[in-house]
PDB file of C-alpha atoms in Angstrom:
ATOM      1  CA  MET A   1      79.439 107.578 107.152  1.00 52.00           C
ATOM      2  CA  HIS A   2      81.885 110.512 106.129  1.00 55.00           C
ATOM      3  CA  VAL A   3      85.012 108.562 104.237  1.00 61.00           C
ATOM      4  CA  GLU A   4      87.724 110.807 103.819  1.00 71.00           C
ATOM      5  CA  HIS A   5      90.499 110.930 100.652  1.00 75.00           C
ATOM      6  CA  HIS A   6      94.096 110.822 101.469  1.00 79.00           C
ATOM      7  CA  ASP A   7      94.398 113.614  98.691  1.00 87.00           C
ATOM      8  CA  LEU A   8      98.411 113.986  97.665  1.00 90.00           C
ATOM      9  CA  ALA A   9      98.397 118.057  97.809  1.00 89.00           C
ATOM     10  CA  GLN A  10      96.559 118.052 101.217  1.00 90.00           C
ATOM     11  CA  GLU A  11      98.551 115.695 102.803  1.00 90.00           C
ATOM     12  CA  PHE A  12     101.686 117.328 102.061  1.00 93.00           C
ATOM     13  CA  PRO A  13     100.661 121.018 101.587  1.00 93.00           C
ATOM     14  CA  GLU A  14     104.504 122.279 101.223  1.00 93.00           C
ATOM     15  CA  PHE A  15     104.612 120.086  98.010  1.00 94.00           C
ATOM     16  CA  LYS A  16     102.068 121.646  96.307  1.00 93.00           C
ATOM     17  CA  GLU A  17     104.557 123.831  94.042  1.00 91.00           C
ATOM     18  CA  GLN A  18     105.849 120.101  93.350  1.00 93.00           C
ATOM     19  CA  ILE A  19     102.863 118.446  92.638  1.00 95.00           C
ATOM     20  CA  HIS A  20     101.499 120.544  90.087  1.00 94.00           C
ATOM     21  CA  THR A  21     105.304 120.608  88.475  1.00 94.00           C
ATOM     22  CA  LEU A  22     105.922 116.978  88.014  1.00 96.00           C
ATOM     23  CA  LYS A  23     102.971 116.127  87.181  1.00 96.00           C
ATOM     24  CA  LEU A  24     103.703 117.920  83.892  1.00 96.00           C
ATOM     25  CA  GLU A  25     107.347 116.989  83.360  1.00 95.00           C
ATOM     26  CA  ASP A  26     108.016 113.586  84.895  1.00 96.00           C
ATOM     27  CA  ALA A  27     105.765 110.924  82.941  1.00 97.00           C
ATOM     28  CA  HIS A  28     106.875 108.228  85.657  1.00 97.00           C
ATOM     29  CA  PHE A  29     105.628 110.655  88.820  1.00 97.00           C
ATOM     30  CA  ALA A  30     102.435 111.529  86.713  1.00 97.00           C
ATOM     31  CA  ARG A  31     102.144 107.366  86.752  1.00 98.00           C
ATOM     32  CA  LEU A  32     102.389 106.499  90.064  1.00 97.00           C
ATOM     33  CA  PHE A  33     100.420 109.569  91.832  1.00 97.00           C
ATOM     34  CA  ALA A  34      97.641 108.651  88.701  1.00 97.00           C
ATOM     35  CA  GLU A  35      97.869 105.031  90.388  1.00 97.00           C
ATOM     36  CA  TYR A  36      97.768 106.574  93.808  1.00 97.00           C
ATOM     37  CA  GLN A  37      94.675 108.949  93.624  1.00 95.00           C
ATOM     38  CA  GLN A  38      92.888 105.581  91.421  1.00 96.00           C
ATOM     39  CA  VAL A  39      93.857 103.261  94.639  1.00 96.00           C
ATOM     40  CA  ASP A  40      92.641 105.918  97.333  1.00 95.00           C
ATOM     41  CA  LYS A  41      89.743 106.128  95.897  1.00 94.00           C
ATOM     42  CA  ALA A  42      88.749 102.515  95.590  1.00 95.00           C
ATOM     43  CA  ILE A  43      89.219 102.372  99.299  1.00 94.00           C
ATOM     44  CA  CYS A  44      87.438 105.472  99.872  1.00 92.00           C
ATOM     45  CA  ARG A  45      84.207 103.291  98.389  1.00 93.00           C
ATOM     46  CA  SER A  46      85.055 100.176 100.267  1.00 92.00           C
ATOM     47  CA  GLU A  47      85.072 102.401 103.433  1.00 90.00           C
ATOM     48  CA  SER A  48      82.311 103.959 102.864  1.00 86.00           C
ATOM     49  CA  GLY A  49      80.213 101.164 101.480  1.00 85.00           C
ATOM     50  CA  ILE A  50      79.842 102.028  98.450  1.00 86.00           C
ATOM     51  CA  GLU A  51      81.575  99.128  96.862  1.00 88.00           C
ATOM     52  CA  ALA A  52      82.219  95.606  98.705  1.00 89.00           C
ATOM     53  CA  MET A  53      85.866  94.408  98.726  1.00 90.00           C
ATOM     54  CA  ALA A  54      87.349  91.531 101.383  1.00 93.00           C
ATOM     55  CA  ASP A  55      88.911  92.709 103.999  1.00 93.00           C
ATOM     56  CA  GLU A  56      92.257  91.076 103.220  1.00 96.00           C
ATOM     57  CA  ALA A  57      92.452  92.736  99.595  1.00 96.00           C
ATOM     58  CA  LEU A  58      91.489  96.010 101.697  1.00 95.00           C
ATOM     59  CA  GLU A  59      94.122  95.602 103.862  1.00 97.00           C
ATOM     60  CA  GLU A  60      96.731  95.401 100.423  1.00 97.00           C
ATOM     61  CA  MET A  61      95.191  98.292  98.713  1.00 96.00           C
ATOM     62  CA  LYS A  62      96.273 100.002 102.017  1.00 96.00           C
ATOM     63  CA  LYS A  63      99.750  98.761 102.100  1.00 98.00           C
ATOM     64  CA  LEU A  64     100.241  99.588  98.282  1.00 98.00           C
ATOM     65  CA  ARG A  65      98.870 103.017  98.774  1.00 96.00           C
ATOM     66  CA  LEU A  66     101.028 103.383 101.946  1.00 96.00           C
ATOM     67  CA  HIS A  67     103.575 102.532  99.615  1.00 98.00           C
ATOM     68  CA  LEU A  68     103.052 105.120  96.605  1.00 97.00           C
ATOM     69  CA  LYS A  69     102.031 107.748  98.849  1.00 96.00           C
ATOM     70  CA  ASP A  70     106.130 107.016 100.482  1.00 97.00           C
ATOM     71  CA  ASP A  71     107.187 106.469  97.059  1.00 97.00           C
ATOM     72  CA  LEU A  72     105.731 109.706  95.658  1.00 97.00           C
ATOM     73  CA  TYR A  73     107.009 111.932  98.897  1.00 96.00           C
ATOM     74  CA  SER A  74     110.400 110.860  98.485  1.00 96.00           C
ATOM     75  CA  ARG A  75     110.156 112.057  94.375  1.00 95.00           C
ATOM     76  CA  LEU A  76     108.460 115.179  96.106  1.00 95.00           C
ATOM     77  CA  ARG A  77     111.238 115.693  98.639  1.00 94.00           C
ATOM     78  CA  GLU A  78     114.534 115.434  95.718  1.00 92.00           C
ATOM     79  CA  ALA A  79     112.478 117.326  93.501  1.00 89.00           C
ATOM     80  CA  ALA A  80     112.225 120.325  96.479  1.00 86.00           C
ATOM     81  CA  GLU A  81     116.047 120.122  97.208  1.00 86.00           C
ATOM     82  CA  THR A  82     116.764 120.414  93.477  1.00 83.00           C
ATOM     83  CA  THR A  83     115.468 123.629  93.427  1.00 74.00           C
ATOM     84  CA  GLU A  84     116.813 125.212  95.866  1.00 66.00           C
TER      85      GLU A  84
END
Protein backbone atom coordinates (compact mmCIF):
# COMPACT_ATOMS: atom_id res chain seq x y z
CA MET A 1 0.00 0.00 0.00
CA HIS A 2 1.34 3.41 -0.98
CA VAL A 3 1.17 5.97 1.79
CA GLU A 4 1.62 9.61 0.90
CA HIS A 5 3.82 11.86 3.01
CA HIS A 6 2.42 15.27 3.83
CA ASP A 7 5.61 17.18 3.10
CA LEU A 8 5.11 20.84 3.98
CA ALA A 9 6.73 22.13 0.77
CA GLN A 10 4.31 20.00 -1.26
CA GLU A 11 1.34 20.99 0.88
CA PHE A 12 2.15 24.70 0.54
CA PRO A 13 4.25 25.16 -2.63
CA GLU A 14 3.53 28.89 -2.61
CA PHE A 15 5.49 29.15 0.66
CA LYS A 16 8.51 27.08 -0.36
CA GLU A 17 10.88 30.04 -0.05
CA GLN A 18 9.44 31.10 3.33
CA ILE A 19 9.76 27.53 4.63
CA HIS A 20 13.45 27.48 3.78
CA THR A 21 14.08 30.94 5.22
CA LEU A 22 12.16 30.35 8.44
CA LYS A 23 13.88 27.01 9.07
CA LEU A 24 17.19 28.88 9.00
CA GLU A 25 16.20 32.08 10.80
CA ASP A 26 13.45 31.15 13.27
CA ALA A 27 14.36 28.53 15.88
CA HIS A 28 10.75 28.05 16.98
CA PHE A 29 9.58 27.50 13.40
CA ALA A 30 12.46 25.07 12.83
CA ARG A 31 11.46 23.09 15.95
CA LEU A 32 7.81 22.95 14.87
CA PHE A 33 8.86 21.94 11.37
CA ALA A 34 11.06 19.13 12.70
CA GLU A 35 8.26 17.91 14.96
CA TYR A 36 5.82 17.99 12.04
CA GLN A 37 8.23 15.94 9.91
CA GLN A 38 8.74 13.42 12.72
CA VAL A 39 5.00 12.99 13.33
CA ASP A 40 4.27 12.68 9.61
CA LYS A 41 6.92 9.97 9.23
CA ALA A 42 5.54 8.05 12.21
CA ILE A 43 2.04 8.18 10.73
CA CYS A 44 3.31 6.97 7.36
CA ARG A 45 5.26 4.10 8.95
CA SER A 46 2.13 3.03 10.81
CA GLU A 47 -0.19 3.34 7.82
CA SER A 48 2.19 1.39 5.59
CA GLY A 49 2.47 -1.43 8.13
CA ILE A 50 6.13 -0.88 8.95
CA GLU A 51 5.42 -0.11 12.61
CA ALA A 52 2.36 -1.11 14.58
CA MET A 53 0.40 1.61 16.35
CA ALA A 54 -2.91 1.42 18.17
CA ASP A 55 -5.80 3.08 16.32
CA GLU A 56 -6.26 5.62 19.12
CA ALA A 57 -2.56 6.53 19.05
CA LEU A 58 -2.65 6.91 15.27
CA GLU A 59 -5.65 9.22 15.49
CA GLU A 60 -3.91 11.33 18.13
CA MET A 61 -0.82 11.55 15.91
CA LYS A 62 -2.99 12.71 13.00
CA LYS A 63 -4.58 15.37 15.20
CA LEU A 64 -1.12 16.52 16.30
CA ARG A 65 0.06 16.66 12.68
CA LEU A 66 -2.96 18.78 11.76
CA HIS A 67 -2.37 21.12 14.71
CA LEU A 68 1.30 21.53 13.78
CA LYS A 69 0.39 22.09 10.14
CA ASP A 70 -2.09 24.82 11.11
CA ASP A 71 0.49 26.52 13.32
CA LEU A 72 3.17 26.33 10.64
CA TYR A 73 0.76 27.65 8.01
CA SER A 74 -0.10 30.64 10.21
CA ARG A 75 3.57 31.42 10.67
CA LEU A 76 4.19 31.09 6.94
CA ARG A 77 1.36 33.49 6.13
CA GLU A 78 2.70 36.00 8.65
CA ALA A 79 6.19 35.76 7.15
CA ALA A 80 4.82 36.18 3.63
CA GLU A 81 2.85 39.27 4.67
CA THR A 82 5.90 40.93 6.23
CA THR A 83 7.99 40.38 3.10
CA GLU A 84 5.41 41.88 0.72
